[in-house]
XYZ file of C-alpha atoms in Angstrom:
556
model
C 76.789 111.832 78.610
C 77.533 112.101 74.914
C 77.077 109.416 72.312
C 78.627 109.283 68.879
C 76.691 109.568 65.670
C 73.101 110.079 66.689
C 70.444 110.859 69.231
C 71.235 109.700 72.761
C 68.702 107.489 74.471
C 69.038 106.913 78.200
C 68.272 103.617 79.942
C 68.304 103.748 83.718
C 68.789 100.469 85.588
C 68.478 101.192 89.280
C 68.591 98.954 92.314
C 67.935 99.866 95.908
C 68.780 96.937 98.112
C 69.544 96.503 101.753
C 72.995 95.093 101.085
C 73.779 94.593 97.440
C 71.921 93.754 94.272
C 73.223 90.258 93.660
C 72.540 90.159 89.930
C 72.848 92.172 86.756
C 69.120 92.616 87.006
C 66.675 92.677 89.913
C 66.383 96.327 89.110
C 63.737 98.878 88.242
C 64.609 99.872 84.686
C 63.565 103.320 83.497
C 63.890 104.024 79.808
C 63.612 107.628 78.787
C 64.145 109.728 75.708
C 65.866 112.979 76.570
C 64.692 115.569 77.053
C 60.981 114.643 76.793
C 59.823 113.284 80.156
C 56.672 111.814 78.612
C 58.847 109.229 76.861
C 59.919 107.619 80.123
C 59.161 103.929 80.421
C 59.702 101.635 83.370
C 59.839 97.905 83.961
C 60.999 95.821 86.880
C 63.542 93.091 86.431
C 64.487 90.440 88.936
C 67.019 87.709 88.235
C 67.723 86.737 91.841
C 65.689 83.901 93.339
C 66.092 82.044 96.626
C 64.480 78.602 96.527
C 63.683 76.551 99.618
C 62.854 72.862 99.153
C 61.017 71.263 102.078
C 61.358 67.520 101.472
C 59.449 64.788 103.292
C 61.964 62.318 104.734
C 59.517 59.828 106.237
C 59.483 56.087 105.559
C 57.362 56.154 102.394
C 59.428 58.667 100.438
C 62.262 56.630 98.861
C 60.915 56.427 95.309
C 59.664 60.011 95.428
C 63.054 61.386 96.458
C 64.710 59.380 93.698
C 62.199 60.817 91.216
C 62.859 64.379 92.388
C 66.634 64.041 92.183
C 66.631 62.252 88.826
C 64.406 64.864 87.150
C 65.871 67.964 88.785
C 67.724 68.867 85.605
C 64.449 70.076 84.093
C 64.212 72.656 86.874
C 67.788 73.853 86.453
C 67.515 74.069 82.654
C 64.708 76.609 82.969
C 66.597 78.710 85.529
C 69.743 78.767 83.399
C 68.015 79.323 80.039
C 69.159 82.294 77.968
C 65.997 84.302 78.633
C 66.144 83.633 82.384
C 69.769 83.336 83.579
C 68.601 83.360 87.184
C 71.018 84.053 89.997
C 69.704 81.332 92.254
C 70.245 79.834 95.656
C 68.768 76.452 96.585
C 68.319 75.468 100.219
C 67.022 72.099 101.420
C 65.373 71.151 104.694
C 63.153 68.262 105.775
C 59.652 67.908 107.213
C 61.058 66.496 110.482
C 60.428 68.674 113.536
C 60.376 65.862 116.033
C 57.572 64.324 118.062
C 57.314 62.350 121.282
C 56.877 59.277 119.077
C 60.017 60.229 117.139
C 62.568 60.681 119.936
C 66.007 62.125 119.175
C 68.264 59.316 118.133
C 65.551 57.510 116.213
C 65.327 60.508 113.860
C 67.397 63.637 113.381
C 64.856 66.473 113.418
C 66.210 69.307 111.286
C 63.633 71.807 112.592
C 64.278 74.050 109.600
C 68.065 73.697 109.484
C 69.359 73.629 105.924
C 70.904 70.278 104.976
C 73.752 70.174 102.478
C 75.605 66.886 102.616
C 75.966 64.030 100.175
C 73.470 61.230 100.647
C 76.441 58.850 100.389
C 77.702 60.265 103.700
C 74.436 59.366 105.450
C 73.313 56.090 103.936
C 71.905 55.063 107.321
C 69.162 57.645 106.741
C 67.890 55.504 103.875
C 67.100 52.513 106.070
C 63.770 52.372 107.890
C 61.815 50.058 110.158
C 64.791 48.157 111.580
C 66.233 47.482 108.159
C 63.052 46.138 106.576
C 63.020 49.081 104.198
C 66.349 49.939 102.542
C 66.334 52.463 99.666
C 70.005 53.411 99.854
C 70.559 52.256 96.264
C 67.237 53.466 94.824
C 67.326 56.945 96.360
C 71.075 57.552 96.634
C 73.737 55.230 95.241
C 72.038 54.799 91.847
C 71.567 58.565 91.487
C 74.515 60.249 93.197
C 77.675 59.575 91.193
C 80.002 62.227 92.650
C 82.681 61.837 95.287
C 83.332 64.194 98.181
C 85.892 66.258 96.248
C 83.395 67.010 93.476
C 80.854 68.194 96.059
C 83.072 70.331 98.288
C 81.239 73.589 98.949
C 83.365 76.609 98.064
C 83.520 79.696 100.310
C 81.268 82.584 99.263
C 80.173 85.989 100.512
C 76.671 87.172 101.334
C 75.078 90.595 101.578
C 75.390 90.272 105.346
C 78.797 88.619 105.683
C 81.893 89.808 103.825
C 83.952 86.912 105.176
C 83.976 84.058 102.652
C 83.019 80.650 104.038
C 81.084 77.557 102.916
C 77.328 78.088 103.112
C 74.645 75.396 103.572
C 73.039 75.999 100.184
C 73.756 75.609 96.487
C 74.114 78.772 94.442
C 74.875 80.032 90.971
C 75.342 83.804 90.790
C 76.678 85.660 87.766
C 77.707 82.320 86.294
C 79.773 81.357 89.348
C 78.740 78.438 91.561
C 79.820 77.404 95.043
C 80.708 73.900 93.908
C 83.932 72.772 92.231
C 84.550 73.505 88.548
C 83.179 70.710 86.417
C 80.313 69.906 88.815
C 76.877 71.023 87.650
C 74.132 72.108 90.012
C 71.998 69.305 88.620
C 74.555 66.633 89.466
C 75.165 68.175 92.881
C 71.454 68.153 93.699
C 71.300 64.459 92.805
C 73.578 63.933 95.804
C 72.333 66.683 98.127
C 68.599 66.410 97.410
C 67.726 62.905 98.716
C 67.072 63.215 102.449
C 66.461 59.604 103.431
C 63.432 57.844 104.891
C 64.083 57.704 108.628
C 62.520 61.078 109.441
C 59.561 61.563 111.755
C 56.283 60.245 110.334
C 54.324 63.203 111.716
C 55.458 65.561 108.970
C 55.461 69.308 109.626
C 56.296 70.930 106.276
C 54.749 74.302 107.134
C 56.578 74.559 110.459
C 59.815 73.446 108.779
C 59.446 76.290 106.284
C 58.669 78.720 109.094
C 61.743 77.722 111.056
C 64.013 77.636 107.993
C 63.066 81.182 106.988
C 63.329 82.366 110.594
C 66.813 80.859 110.899
C 67.849 82.543 107.641
C 67.285 85.908 109.347
C 69.178 85.046 112.526
C 72.868 86.121 112.517
C 73.730 83.215 114.824
C 72.562 80.577 112.320
C 74.646 78.934 109.588
C 71.860 79.710 107.098
C 71.941 83.441 107.876
C 71.973 85.395 104.633
C 70.277 82.690 102.553
C 67.442 85.090 101.744
C 68.520 88.139 99.778
C 66.530 91.284 100.451
C 65.234 91.869 96.927
C 65.343 88.325 95.553
C 62.264 86.393 94.612
C 61.480 83.719 97.178
C 60.148 80.332 96.113
C 59.108 77.583 98.541
C 58.586 74.059 97.175
C 56.994 71.361 99.344
C 57.500 67.701 98.437
C 55.414 65.387 100.638
C 52.984 62.489 100.390
C 51.144 63.225 103.643
C 49.009 65.876 105.338
C 50.640 68.726 107.220
C 51.052 68.057 110.952
C 52.611 71.326 112.133
C 51.404 71.021 115.706
C 51.655 73.430 118.596
C 53.983 71.713 121.061
C 51.896 73.111 123.914
C 49.296 70.553 122.827
C 51.604 67.572 122.271
C 49.219 65.574 124.470
C 47.058 64.889 121.397
C 49.640 62.229 120.491
C 49.839 60.665 123.967
C 47.929 57.529 125.057
C 47.012 59.258 128.319
C 46.018 62.492 126.559
C 42.794 63.429 124.792
C 42.515 60.885 121.986
C 39.691 62.630 120.173
C 41.793 62.807 116.967
C 42.994 59.190 117.025
C 41.768 56.742 114.413
C 41.059 54.299 117.252
C 41.438 55.295 120.928
C 42.212 51.661 121.687
C 45.432 51.844 119.678
C 48.747 51.672 121.524
C 50.160 54.594 119.535
C 48.788 57.316 117.251
C 48.730 57.201 113.458
C 49.010 60.078 111.006
C 45.217 60.216 111.098
C 45.736 62.527 114.093
C 47.179 65.133 111.718
C 44.236 64.970 109.337
C 41.546 64.865 112.013
C 43.118 67.712 114.014
C 43.257 70.129 111.094
C 40.616 69.295 108.492
C 36.829 68.973 108.299
C 35.001 67.445 105.327
C 31.398 67.921 104.161
C 29.248 65.814 101.868
C 29.115 62.139 100.993
C 32.138 60.336 102.543
C 32.524 58.273 99.366
C 33.349 61.534 97.571
C 33.305 64.604 99.795
C 32.105 67.919 98.395
C 35.068 69.553 100.101
C 37.674 69.071 102.804
C 38.954 72.290 104.312
C 41.364 73.397 107.035
C 39.873 74.240 110.400
C 41.468 75.222 113.722
C 40.489 72.846 116.520
C 41.167 72.839 120.240
C 42.351 69.887 122.282
C 38.764 68.603 122.623
C 38.198 68.643 118.874
C 36.008 71.744 118.841
C 36.548 74.626 116.376
C 38.390 77.576 117.924
C 39.139 81.140 116.912
C 41.946 81.495 119.462
C 45.265 80.681 117.716
C 46.859 79.657 121.020
C 44.163 77.015 121.555
C 44.592 75.432 118.100
C 46.396 72.092 118.356
C 47.846 72.565 114.875
C 49.342 75.979 114.236
C 46.771 77.994 112.241
C 47.531 78.630 108.570
C 47.494 82.341 109.429
C 50.867 81.846 111.173
C 52.485 80.792 107.915
C 50.570 83.107 105.600
C 51.584 86.039 107.804
C 55.248 85.032 107.726
C 55.452 84.852 103.927
C 53.212 87.893 103.608
C 55.594 89.943 105.744
C 58.575 88.726 103.711
C 56.778 89.609 100.491
C 55.878 93.049 101.846
C 59.509 93.729 102.776
C 60.589 92.792 99.275
C 57.927 94.976 97.682
C 59.209 97.959 99.621
C 62.350 97.599 97.474
C 60.711 96.299 94.319
C 56.963 96.703 93.845
C 56.796 93.684 91.529
C 58.384 91.227 93.968
C 56.348 88.331 95.241
C 56.615 84.953 96.897
C 56.048 81.772 94.891
C 54.784 78.596 96.581
C 54.478 75.148 94.992
C 53.426 71.712 96.177
C 54.304 68.286 94.855
C 51.857 66.254 96.902
C 48.790 64.018 96.953
C 47.217 65.547 93.861
C 45.880 63.673 90.837
C 48.196 63.750 87.785
C 45.709 66.038 86.010
C 45.851 68.489 88.918
C 42.469 67.572 90.377
C 41.880 66.828 94.054
C 40.114 63.751 95.439
C 38.744 63.555 98.975
C 37.004 60.346 99.979
C 36.901 57.842 102.796
C 37.836 54.359 101.607
C 36.562 52.506 104.655
C 36.502 48.747 104.241
C 38.057 48.886 100.768
C 41.376 49.980 102.293
C 40.968 50.027 106.073
C 44.723 50.240 106.711
C 45.129 53.478 104.734
C 41.987 54.961 106.266
C 43.256 54.119 109.750
C 46.736 55.446 109.102
C 45.823 58.725 107.423
C 42.204 59.547 108.284
C 41.198 59.862 104.627
C 41.543 57.871 101.419
C 44.411 58.425 98.961
C 44.553 61.629 97.001
C 46.511 59.790 94.310
C 48.179 56.447 93.728
C 51.470 55.902 91.924
C 52.387 53.265 89.335
C 53.691 50.846 91.972
C 50.685 51.277 94.223
C 52.281 53.919 96.435
C 49.515 56.171 97.741
C 49.597 59.762 99.004
C 47.176 61.559 101.297
C 45.411 64.536 99.699
C 46.477 68.030 100.808
C 44.127 70.446 102.545
C 46.238 72.779 104.676
C 49.096 72.755 102.136
C 46.602 73.246 99.305
C 45.143 76.383 100.874
C 48.565 77.719 101.837
C 49.896 77.255 98.298
C 46.800 78.873 96.791
C 47.238 81.885 99.083
C 50.357 82.825 97.126
C 50.440 80.915 93.821
C 46.982 79.563 92.968
C 46.822 76.049 91.518
C 50.585 75.494 91.662
C 49.805 71.925 92.755
C 51.480 68.869 91.226
C 51.197 65.137 91.709
C 53.720 63.240 93.800
C 52.270 60.069 92.236
C 53.536 60.984 88.759
C 56.026 58.589 87.211
C 58.226 61.521 86.194
C 58.479 64.904 87.949
C 59.884 66.653 84.891
C 56.567 68.320 84.074
C 56.033 69.462 87.652
C 59.550 70.859 88.013
C 59.351 72.660 84.665
C 56.001 74.170 85.646
C 57.379 75.371 88.978
C 60.474 76.810 87.299
C 58.221 78.506 84.729
C 56.480 80.309 87.592
C 59.888 81.728 88.478
C 60.662 82.441 84.809
C 57.468 84.496 84.518
C 58.762 86.921 87.158
C 62.165 87.414 85.549
C 62.116 90.067 82.833
C 65.239 90.827 80.782
C 66.523 94.411 80.490
C 65.333 95.009 76.924
C 66.304 98.287 75.283
C 62.987 99.853 74.344
C 64.466 102.051 71.636
C 65.857 100.843 68.344
C 69.625 100.489 68.598
C 71.553 101.612 65.549
C 73.696 99.139 63.624
C 76.888 101.177 63.362
C 78.690 98.579 61.229
C 76.410 97.026 58.566
C 79.313 94.927 57.241
C 79.086 92.535 60.214
C 76.326 89.989 60.742
C 75.567 91.113 64.280
C 74.027 94.479 65.073
C 76.966 96.561 66.226
C 75.423 98.737 68.930
C 77.521 101.507 70.430
C 76.600 102.054 74.053
C 78.142 103.660 77.113
C 77.362 102.860 80.733
C 77.819 104.661 84.035
C 77.053 103.424 87.536
C 76.228 105.700 90.454
C 77.286 104.034 93.706
C 75.982 105.733 96.881
C 78.840 107.036 98.960
C 81.378 106.579 96.162
C 80.029 108.556 93.220
C 79.768 107.795 89.512
C 82.035 105.353 87.705
C 82.267 104.363 84.053
C 81.383 100.737 83.390
C 83.458 99.208 80.587
C 82.074 96.821 78.034
C 82.800 93.166 78.685
C 85.691 91.766 76.668
C 85.082 90.716 73.063
C 87.131 88.164 71.140
C 88.895 88.560 67.791
C 85.684 88.088 65.775
C 83.637 90.505 67.856
C 81.698 88.038 69.990
C 81.766 88.331 73.766
C 84.639 86.370 75.287
C 83.800 83.484 77.611
C 85.321 83.055 81.051
C 86.185 79.322 81.162
C 85.691 79.190 84.939
C 82.128 80.497 84.936
C 80.971 80.337 81.327
C 80.084 84.018 81.697
C 81.506 87.339 80.532
C 85.138 88.410 80.945
C 86.204 91.612 82.663
C 88.266 93.766 80.285
C 91.010 94.024 82.929
C 91.847 92.416 86.254
C 91.093 95.730 87.963
C 87.470 95.831 86.771
C 84.692 94.663 89.079
C 81.791 95.063 86.659
C 81.261 95.176 82.917
C 78.263 95.417 80.592
C 77.169 93.473 77.544
C 74.851 94.789 74.834
C 73.384 91.590 73.421
C 72.040 91.759 69.866
C 72.196 88.255 68.352
C 68.662 87.369 67.268
C 69.117 84.583 64.757
C 72.177 82.712 65.933
C 74.631 84.628 63.742
C 77.216 84.068 66.463
C 77.986 80.687 67.999
C 78.417 82.465 71.339
C 75.362 82.218 73.603
C 76.594 85.292 75.481
C 75.644 87.370 72.432
C 72.053 86.076 72.295
C 69.308 88.565 72.983
C 66.517 87.072 75.106
C 63.448 85.844 73.253
C 61.348 88.065 75.508
C 63.069 91.145 74.058
C 62.809 89.821 70.499
C 59.080 89.238 70.933
C 58.722 92.891 71.918
C 60.641 93.985 68.837
C 63.714 95.196 70.726
C 67.123 94.616 69.155
C 69.385 95.252 72.170
C 69.376 93.714 75.637
C 71.625 94.828 78.497
C 73.434 92.570 80.913
C 75.667 93.566 83.801
C 78.280 91.059 84.926
C 80.379 91.164 88.078
C 83.785 89.656 88.696
C 84.068 86.536 90.811
C 83.565 87.314 94.493
C 82.204 90.816 93.836
C 78.764 91.678 95.233
C 76.880 94.415 93.371
C 76.870 97.594 95.465
C 73.804 98.403 97.525
C 71.571 101.137 96.144
C 73.534 101.497 92.895
C 71.879 102.848 89.747
C 73.210 102.308 86.260
C 72.630 104.529 83.231
C 73.225 103.262 79.699
C 73.087 105.249 76.470
C 73.157 103.888 72.932
C 73.243 105.305 69.445
C 69.705 104.843 68.111
C 68.524 104.134 64.607
C 67.555 107.028 62.368
C 64.936 104.731 60.812
C 63.371 102.734 63.665
C 60.330 101.816 61.572
C 62.674 100.023 59.179
C 65.215 98.603 61.610
C 62.788 97.678 64.423
C 59.354 97.430 62.761
C 57.769 95.438 65.601
C 59.041 97.617 68.431
C 56.166 99.282 70.273
């Protein structure tokens, strides 16, 4: 490839995916100065992220769901920021996997199915305890302001299905969403996120995650294709109780005629959530402030067991292995890929954990949950502390624990989104691009791009369309780049705006690149409905500065 007016520098952006890249990034980027091989540099970029929210829909979760939905904009703002521009999918399921005390008809166990329907279409889900608890206004009507037309899910493709159809998740990929024009993901989540309060009170968030991710790999499921092969995976649990992911072979632990060793009181007519705590956690130290409370596998008689099939609650190893295998598969394509896990649960607002029996000071809570509150909200709403969910979260993303008792989840959602941000690295050009037109405010970088598509060969990639003043044109439908012609499927942008010389955000180079001293950042954009080709590699060459020490003094 030849470049006008100076030394050619080659930037290789490659992606090797099972069925398509899905973003302008998510690619190993190799920067090399020809012909010296020792000048090769490599970084890994990943802009695709699949996010699964597992939301507690039991009777105590009305205010918490309202809080999550109302503050969700903070999460989206991070994902859509200029230096992130994530290509994201958001799936939602509940903690309801059913129980003999939660018969079908009294609840609607999702068992990992993704839920994507407006809360206004299921207001009955927001009424609990024979109408004594009604949060339909608090957790839905006061938050969701969109009608059915504004929430109609648009047909999309996946890596595994070339037939467009509505999918049970929200997505924004290459600036295009699967919701109607004019509807933001934030506003849509305010309607889709609240799950109601009539779900089973024996919450199984870990099993719900397990089933949701298993379904996403099953071609017979509606959620098939939710997980992209090379995308980051983030799992966010939102619950105010302990995990009760029980092995249904041992459902007798909930039955009055079964072994009641885990019951708060064997004389009770029905079990409380204390069964979940007692069946999966042991504490040591002074009960008024335990030294620690840790997960333990117990058999039906309450004795510790090393046989997973004898454990009444599924061992944590079941869930760690599942995410570990998914992470390993992703790392086979991209060595930097990983799984992110977060919990909004019974954690103190400062992130600390409290484990204590409350006994006579709050006998009802002790009886119902087997332990005292891990935190208490401003209206007195209390949450059980996590033990199994704490250890599971720490297995993948240490200390990514946030308080469900907080008055505002903005901080928690920003922190979780920042974990995703930290794994998304822009495609900075690690050589100093030459300004070929000093008379303009922006650096006028001259670059050429080719893409090698396996099975099809090499094609030239045109530059995305610029407007009359030289800024990148904006597609009004997506807010993203414009293909130079209707026949083009992909175009590139060489972003160079550091100080806001242009009013166009599409020109802005990511702060990450600026901090490294780079003056050019590459973006690939695909036309609506076009999936990036599997295994494609893209090579970009730019004219470089003859005086890099002057033009890019901070570039290392």
